[in-house]
Short mmCIF file of C-alpha atoms and ligand atoms in Angstrom, two decimals:
data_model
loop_
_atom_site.label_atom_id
_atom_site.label_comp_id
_atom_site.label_asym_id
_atom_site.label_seq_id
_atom_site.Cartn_x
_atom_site.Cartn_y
_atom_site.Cartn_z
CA UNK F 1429 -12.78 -24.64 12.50
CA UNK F 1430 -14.64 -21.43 13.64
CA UNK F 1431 -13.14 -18.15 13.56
CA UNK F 1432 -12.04 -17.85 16.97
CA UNK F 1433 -10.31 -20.97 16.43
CA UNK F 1434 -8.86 -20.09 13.09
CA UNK F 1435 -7.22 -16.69 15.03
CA UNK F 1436 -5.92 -18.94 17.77
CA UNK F 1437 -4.36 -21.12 15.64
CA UNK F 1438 -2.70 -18.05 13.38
CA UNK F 1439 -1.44 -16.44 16.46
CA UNK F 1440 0.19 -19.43 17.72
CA UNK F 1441 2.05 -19.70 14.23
CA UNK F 1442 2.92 -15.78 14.79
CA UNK F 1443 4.32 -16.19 17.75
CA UNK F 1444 6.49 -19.20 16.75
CA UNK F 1445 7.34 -17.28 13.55
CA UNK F 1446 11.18 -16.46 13.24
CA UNK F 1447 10.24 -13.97 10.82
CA UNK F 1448 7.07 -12.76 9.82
CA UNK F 1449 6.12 -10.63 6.79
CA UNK F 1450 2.91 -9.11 6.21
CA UNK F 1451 1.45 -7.74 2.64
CA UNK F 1452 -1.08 -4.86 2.80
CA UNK F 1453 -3.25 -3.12 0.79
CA UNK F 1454 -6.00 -0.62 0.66
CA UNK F 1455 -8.60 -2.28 3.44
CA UNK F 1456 -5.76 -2.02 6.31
CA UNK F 1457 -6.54 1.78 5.67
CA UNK F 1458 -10.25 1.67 5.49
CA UNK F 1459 -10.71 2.15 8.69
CA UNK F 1460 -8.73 5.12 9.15
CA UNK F 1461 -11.28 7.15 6.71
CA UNK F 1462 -9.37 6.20 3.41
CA UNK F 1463 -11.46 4.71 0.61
CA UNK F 1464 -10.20 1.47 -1.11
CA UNK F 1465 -9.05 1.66 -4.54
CA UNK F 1466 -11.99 -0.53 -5.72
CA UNK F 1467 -14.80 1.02 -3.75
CA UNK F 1468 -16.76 3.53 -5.72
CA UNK F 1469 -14.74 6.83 -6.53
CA UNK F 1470 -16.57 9.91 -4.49
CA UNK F 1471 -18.08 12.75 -5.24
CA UNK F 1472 -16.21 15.22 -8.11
CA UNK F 1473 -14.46 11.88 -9.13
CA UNK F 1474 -17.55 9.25 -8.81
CA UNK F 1475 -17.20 9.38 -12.99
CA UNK F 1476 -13.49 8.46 -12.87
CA UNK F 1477 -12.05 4.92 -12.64
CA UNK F 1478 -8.35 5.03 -11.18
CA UNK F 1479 -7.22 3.62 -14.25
CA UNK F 1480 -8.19 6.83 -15.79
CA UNK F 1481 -6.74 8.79 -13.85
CA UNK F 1482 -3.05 7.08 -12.29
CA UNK F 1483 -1.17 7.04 -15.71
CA UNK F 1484 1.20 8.44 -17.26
CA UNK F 1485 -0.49 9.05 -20.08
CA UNK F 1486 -3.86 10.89 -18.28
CA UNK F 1487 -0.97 13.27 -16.64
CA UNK F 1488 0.42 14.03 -20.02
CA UNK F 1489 -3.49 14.65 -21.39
CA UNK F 1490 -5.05 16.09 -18.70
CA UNK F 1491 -2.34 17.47 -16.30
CA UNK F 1492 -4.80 19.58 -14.09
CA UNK F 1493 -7.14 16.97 -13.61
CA UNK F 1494 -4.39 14.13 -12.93
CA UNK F 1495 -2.42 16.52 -10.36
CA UNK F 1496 -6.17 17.50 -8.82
CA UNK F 1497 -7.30 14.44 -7.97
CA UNK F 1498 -3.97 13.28 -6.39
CA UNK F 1499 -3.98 16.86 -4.30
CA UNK F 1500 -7.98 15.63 -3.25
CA UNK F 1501 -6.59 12.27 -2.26
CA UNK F 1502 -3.65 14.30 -0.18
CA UNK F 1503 -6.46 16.48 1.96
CA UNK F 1504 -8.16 13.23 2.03
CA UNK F 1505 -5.13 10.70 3.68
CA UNK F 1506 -3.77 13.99 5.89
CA UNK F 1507 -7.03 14.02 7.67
CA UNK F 1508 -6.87 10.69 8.37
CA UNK F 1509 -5.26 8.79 11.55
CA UNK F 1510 -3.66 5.71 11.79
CA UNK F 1511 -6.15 2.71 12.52
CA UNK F 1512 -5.96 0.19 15.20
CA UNK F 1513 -4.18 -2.13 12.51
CA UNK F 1514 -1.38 0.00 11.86
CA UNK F 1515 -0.24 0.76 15.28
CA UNK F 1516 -0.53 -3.44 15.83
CA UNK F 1517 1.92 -4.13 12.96
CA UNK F 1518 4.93 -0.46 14.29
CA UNK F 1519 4.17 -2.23 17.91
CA UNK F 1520 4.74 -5.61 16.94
CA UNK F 1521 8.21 -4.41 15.20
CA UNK F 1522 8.94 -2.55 18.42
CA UNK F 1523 9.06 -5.30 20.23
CA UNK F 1524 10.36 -7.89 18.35
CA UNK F 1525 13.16 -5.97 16.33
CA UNK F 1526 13.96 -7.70 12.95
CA UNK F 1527 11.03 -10.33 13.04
CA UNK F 1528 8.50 -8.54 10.70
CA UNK F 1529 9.32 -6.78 7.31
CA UNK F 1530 6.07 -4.78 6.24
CA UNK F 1531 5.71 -4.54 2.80
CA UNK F 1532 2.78 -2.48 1.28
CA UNK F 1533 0.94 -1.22 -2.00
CA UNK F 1534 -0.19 1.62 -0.54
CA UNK F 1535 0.89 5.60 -1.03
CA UNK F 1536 -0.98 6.86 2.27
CA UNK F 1537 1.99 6.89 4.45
CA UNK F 1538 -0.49 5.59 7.42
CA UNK F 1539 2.16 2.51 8.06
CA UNK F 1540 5.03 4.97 8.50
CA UNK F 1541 2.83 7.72 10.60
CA UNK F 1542 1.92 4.81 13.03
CA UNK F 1543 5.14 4.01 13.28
CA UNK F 1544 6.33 1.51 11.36
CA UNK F 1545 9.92 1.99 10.05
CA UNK F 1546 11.49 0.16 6.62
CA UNK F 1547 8.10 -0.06 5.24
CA UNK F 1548 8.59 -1.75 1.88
CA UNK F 1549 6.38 0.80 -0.14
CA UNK F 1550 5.90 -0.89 -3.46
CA UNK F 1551 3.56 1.61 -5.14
CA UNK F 1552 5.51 4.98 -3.96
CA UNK F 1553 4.70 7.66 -1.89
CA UNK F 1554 1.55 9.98 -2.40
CA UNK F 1555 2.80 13.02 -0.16
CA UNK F 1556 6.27 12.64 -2.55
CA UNK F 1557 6.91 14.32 -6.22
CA UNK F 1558 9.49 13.42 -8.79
CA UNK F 1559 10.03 15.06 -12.53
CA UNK F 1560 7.84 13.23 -15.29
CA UNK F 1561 10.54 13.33 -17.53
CA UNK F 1562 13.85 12.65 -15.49
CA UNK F 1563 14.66 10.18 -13.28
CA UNK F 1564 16.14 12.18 -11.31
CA UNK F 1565 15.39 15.63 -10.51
CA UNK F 1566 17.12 18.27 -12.63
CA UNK F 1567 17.04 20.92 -10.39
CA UNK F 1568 15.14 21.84 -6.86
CA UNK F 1569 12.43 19.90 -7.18
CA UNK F 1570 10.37 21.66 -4.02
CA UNK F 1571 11.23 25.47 -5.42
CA UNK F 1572 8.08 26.61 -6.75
CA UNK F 1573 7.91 26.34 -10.23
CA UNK F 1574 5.14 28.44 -12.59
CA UNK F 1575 1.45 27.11 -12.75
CA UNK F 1576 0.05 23.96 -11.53
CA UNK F 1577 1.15 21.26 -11.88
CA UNK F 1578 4.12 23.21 -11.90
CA UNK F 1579 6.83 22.65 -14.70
CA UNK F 1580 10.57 23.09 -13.77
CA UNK F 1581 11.84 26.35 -14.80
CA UNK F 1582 15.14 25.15 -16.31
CA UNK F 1583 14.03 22.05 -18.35
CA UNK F 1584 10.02 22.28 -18.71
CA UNK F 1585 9.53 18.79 -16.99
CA UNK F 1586 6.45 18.76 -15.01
CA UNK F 1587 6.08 17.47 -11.24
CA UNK F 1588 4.47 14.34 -10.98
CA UNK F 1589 3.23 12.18 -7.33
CA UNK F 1590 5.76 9.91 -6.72
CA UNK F 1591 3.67 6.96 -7.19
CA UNK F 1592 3.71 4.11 -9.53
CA UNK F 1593 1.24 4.87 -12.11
CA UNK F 1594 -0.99 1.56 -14.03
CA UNK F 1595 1.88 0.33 -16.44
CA UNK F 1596 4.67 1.51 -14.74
CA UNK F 1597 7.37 -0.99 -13.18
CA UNK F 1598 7.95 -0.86 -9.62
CA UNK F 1599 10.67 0.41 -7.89
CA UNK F 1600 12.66 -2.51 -8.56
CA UNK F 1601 15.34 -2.44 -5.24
CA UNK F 1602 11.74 -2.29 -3.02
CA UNK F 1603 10.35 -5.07 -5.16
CA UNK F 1604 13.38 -7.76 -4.72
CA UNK F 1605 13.45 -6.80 -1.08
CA UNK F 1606 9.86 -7.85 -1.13
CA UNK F 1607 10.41 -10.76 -3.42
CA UNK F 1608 13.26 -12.28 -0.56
CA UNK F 1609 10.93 -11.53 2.31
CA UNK F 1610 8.07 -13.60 1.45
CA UNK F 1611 10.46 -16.30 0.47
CA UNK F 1612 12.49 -16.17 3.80
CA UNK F 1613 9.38 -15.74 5.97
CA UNK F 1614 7.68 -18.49 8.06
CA UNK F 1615 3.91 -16.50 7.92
CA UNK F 1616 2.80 -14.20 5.41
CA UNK F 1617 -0.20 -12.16 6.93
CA UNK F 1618 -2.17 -10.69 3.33
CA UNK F 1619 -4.24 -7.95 4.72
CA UNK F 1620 -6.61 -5.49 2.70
CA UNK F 1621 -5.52 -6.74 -0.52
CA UNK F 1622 -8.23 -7.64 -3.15
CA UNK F 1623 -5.09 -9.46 -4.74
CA UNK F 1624 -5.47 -7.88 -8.31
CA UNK F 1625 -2.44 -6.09 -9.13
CA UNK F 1626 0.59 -8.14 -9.72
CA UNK F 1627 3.66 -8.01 -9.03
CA UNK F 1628 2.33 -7.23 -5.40
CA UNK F 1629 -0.02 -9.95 -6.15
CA UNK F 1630 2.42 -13.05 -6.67
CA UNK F 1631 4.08 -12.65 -2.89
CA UNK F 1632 1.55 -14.58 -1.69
CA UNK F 1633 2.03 -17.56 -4.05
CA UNK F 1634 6.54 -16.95 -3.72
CA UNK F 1635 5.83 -17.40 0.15
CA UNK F 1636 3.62 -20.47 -0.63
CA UNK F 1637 5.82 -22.49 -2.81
CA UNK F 1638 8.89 -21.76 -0.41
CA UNK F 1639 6.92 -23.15 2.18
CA UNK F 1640 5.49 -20.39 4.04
CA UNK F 1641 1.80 -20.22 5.84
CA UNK F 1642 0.07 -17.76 4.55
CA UNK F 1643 -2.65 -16.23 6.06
CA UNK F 1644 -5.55 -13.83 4.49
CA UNK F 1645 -7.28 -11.25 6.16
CA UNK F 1646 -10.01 -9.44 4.27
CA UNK F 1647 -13.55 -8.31 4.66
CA UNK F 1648 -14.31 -9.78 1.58
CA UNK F 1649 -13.24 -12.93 -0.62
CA UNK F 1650 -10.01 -12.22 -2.72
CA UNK F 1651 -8.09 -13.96 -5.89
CA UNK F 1652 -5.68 -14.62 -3.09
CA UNK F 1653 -8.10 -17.07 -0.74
CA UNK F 1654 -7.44 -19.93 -3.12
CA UNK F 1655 -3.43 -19.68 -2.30
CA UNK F 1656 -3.87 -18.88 1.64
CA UNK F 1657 -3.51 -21.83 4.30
CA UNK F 1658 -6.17 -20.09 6.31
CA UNK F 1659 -8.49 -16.99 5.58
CA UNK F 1660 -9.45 -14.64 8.02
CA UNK F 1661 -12.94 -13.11 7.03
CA UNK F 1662 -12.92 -9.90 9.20
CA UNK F 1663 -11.69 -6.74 9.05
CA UNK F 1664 -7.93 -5.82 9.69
CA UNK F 1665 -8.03 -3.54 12.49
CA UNK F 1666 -9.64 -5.99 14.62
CA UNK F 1667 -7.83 -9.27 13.83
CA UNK F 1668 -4.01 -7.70 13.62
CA UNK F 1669 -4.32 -6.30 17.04
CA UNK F 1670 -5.79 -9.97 18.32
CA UNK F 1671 -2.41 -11.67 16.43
CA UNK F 1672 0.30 -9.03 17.07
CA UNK F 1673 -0.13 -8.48 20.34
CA UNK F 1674 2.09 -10.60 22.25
CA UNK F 1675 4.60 -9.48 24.16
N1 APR R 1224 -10.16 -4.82 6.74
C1 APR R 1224 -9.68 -5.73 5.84
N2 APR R 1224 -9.95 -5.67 4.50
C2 APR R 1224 -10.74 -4.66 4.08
C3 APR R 1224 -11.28 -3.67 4.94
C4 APR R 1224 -10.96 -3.79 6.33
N3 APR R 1224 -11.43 -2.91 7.23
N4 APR R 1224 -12.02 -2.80 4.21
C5 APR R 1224 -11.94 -3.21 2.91
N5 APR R 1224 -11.18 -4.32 2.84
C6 APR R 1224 -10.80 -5.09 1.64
C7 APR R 1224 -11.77 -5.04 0.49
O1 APR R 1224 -12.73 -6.08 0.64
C8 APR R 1224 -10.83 -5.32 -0.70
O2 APR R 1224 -10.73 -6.72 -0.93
O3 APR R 1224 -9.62 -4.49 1.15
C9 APR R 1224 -9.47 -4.81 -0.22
C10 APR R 1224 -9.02 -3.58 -0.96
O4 APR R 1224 -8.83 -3.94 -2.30
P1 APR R 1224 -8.54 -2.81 -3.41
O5 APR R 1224 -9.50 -1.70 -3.24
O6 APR R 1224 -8.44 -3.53 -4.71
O7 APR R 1224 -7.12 -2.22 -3.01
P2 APR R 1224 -5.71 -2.91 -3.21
O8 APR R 1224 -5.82 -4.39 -3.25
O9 APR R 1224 -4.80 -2.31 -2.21
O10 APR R 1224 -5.28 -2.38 -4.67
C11 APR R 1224 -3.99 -2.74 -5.10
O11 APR R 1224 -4.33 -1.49 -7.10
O12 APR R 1224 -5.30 0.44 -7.83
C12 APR R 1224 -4.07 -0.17 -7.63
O13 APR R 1224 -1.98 0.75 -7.05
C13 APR R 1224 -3.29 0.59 -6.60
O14 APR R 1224 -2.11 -0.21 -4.65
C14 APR R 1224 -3.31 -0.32 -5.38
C15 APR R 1224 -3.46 -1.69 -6.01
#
């Protein structure tokens, strides 16, 4: 089939979909200014890979560095606007309340500035802190604290990005959420995921073997095309407008 009628036939399952849930990663923010975790680092960072830098153990190294280049990536993502994409997927929610749960890997808070509400945010929240060493904050974590990063006055421990650094487990509540939405669904719509980082990863095969369709839509080939029913070769705020936008 061509592409136009690979789309037609998506959006036809969409609309037929009791419930739809859609997987995103990086690419659905690409076009909002946002670089993708495996495009080439910029500038000061170009000789960092993120695996260098989003650990626990880099924080505990090299603090300043760690909390720097999670401060760049802040000015970076509060610059940016949400993309054509996002708005599609808050829009399509709007209208059809309790059809779509939006799950996502990333940390740039695009889904919930468009609009989207209950986002499923499996990899935490860049523009949120916690304490490195408590799970839950000891004190006011917001008060300024001495230096930077700063360290908590009362019990040393150092702020950290909420985020889920390489090695850490996921927030597990978000994660089974996730986990029951891709096996409930009807479609699962994989958009701007290169597919490399499980658990994220293995929705698309849960919503596969409990009988889902599961759709792909990427620029580029992914580790997930071999489990999709259809890929969508294109880029994500141009196709999820074209199968969201029904009324
Ligand atoms: N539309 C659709 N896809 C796009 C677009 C676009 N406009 N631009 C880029 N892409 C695709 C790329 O081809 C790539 O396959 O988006 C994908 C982004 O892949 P990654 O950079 O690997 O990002 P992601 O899959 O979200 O990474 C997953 O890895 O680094 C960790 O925790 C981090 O959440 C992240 C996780």
């Amino acid at each position: 089939m061509t592409v136009a009628q690979d789309l037609a036939a998506v959006r036809e399952r969409v609309a037929a979909a009791r419930h739809l849930a859609v997987l995103t990663g990086a690419g659905v923010s690409a076009e909002s200014g946002v670089p993708t975790f495996r495009d080439a680092q910029t500038g000061l960072w170009a000789r960092f890979r993120p695996e260098e830098l989003a650990t626990e153990a880099a924080f505990r190294a090299h603090p300043q560095r760690v909390w720097d280049w999670y401060a760049f990536r802040r000015e970076r993502v509060a610059e940016a606007q949400p993309n054509a994409g996002h708005l599609a997927l808050a829009g399509f929610a709007r209208r059809h309340p309790d059809r779509l749960t939006l799950i996502t890997q990333n940390v740039d808070g695009l889904h919930q500035r468009a609009g989207s509400t209950g986002v499923l945010a499996l990899h935490g929240q860049l523009f949120e802190n916690a304490w490195l060493d408590a799970p839950q904050p000891c004190c006011d974590l917001e008060r300024e604290r001495v230096g930077s990063p700063s360290a908590c006055a009362g019990c040393g421990n150092l702020r950290r990005p909420a985020v889920v650094w390489f090695g850490e487990a996921l927030p597990l509540k978000t994660l089974a959420a996730a986990q029951q939405a891709a096996r409930a669904c009807d479609v699962l719509l994989v958009v701007g995921t290169s597919g490399q980082v499980y658990p994220a990863a293995g929705l698309a095969q849960t919503a596969q073997d409990a009988g889902a369709h599961v759709v792909v839509v990427n620029t580029a080939p992914t580790a997930l095309d071999a489990v999709a029913d259809v890929v969508l070769r294109g880029s994500a705020a141009l196709i999820l407008p074209e199968l969201l936008s029904f009324k």
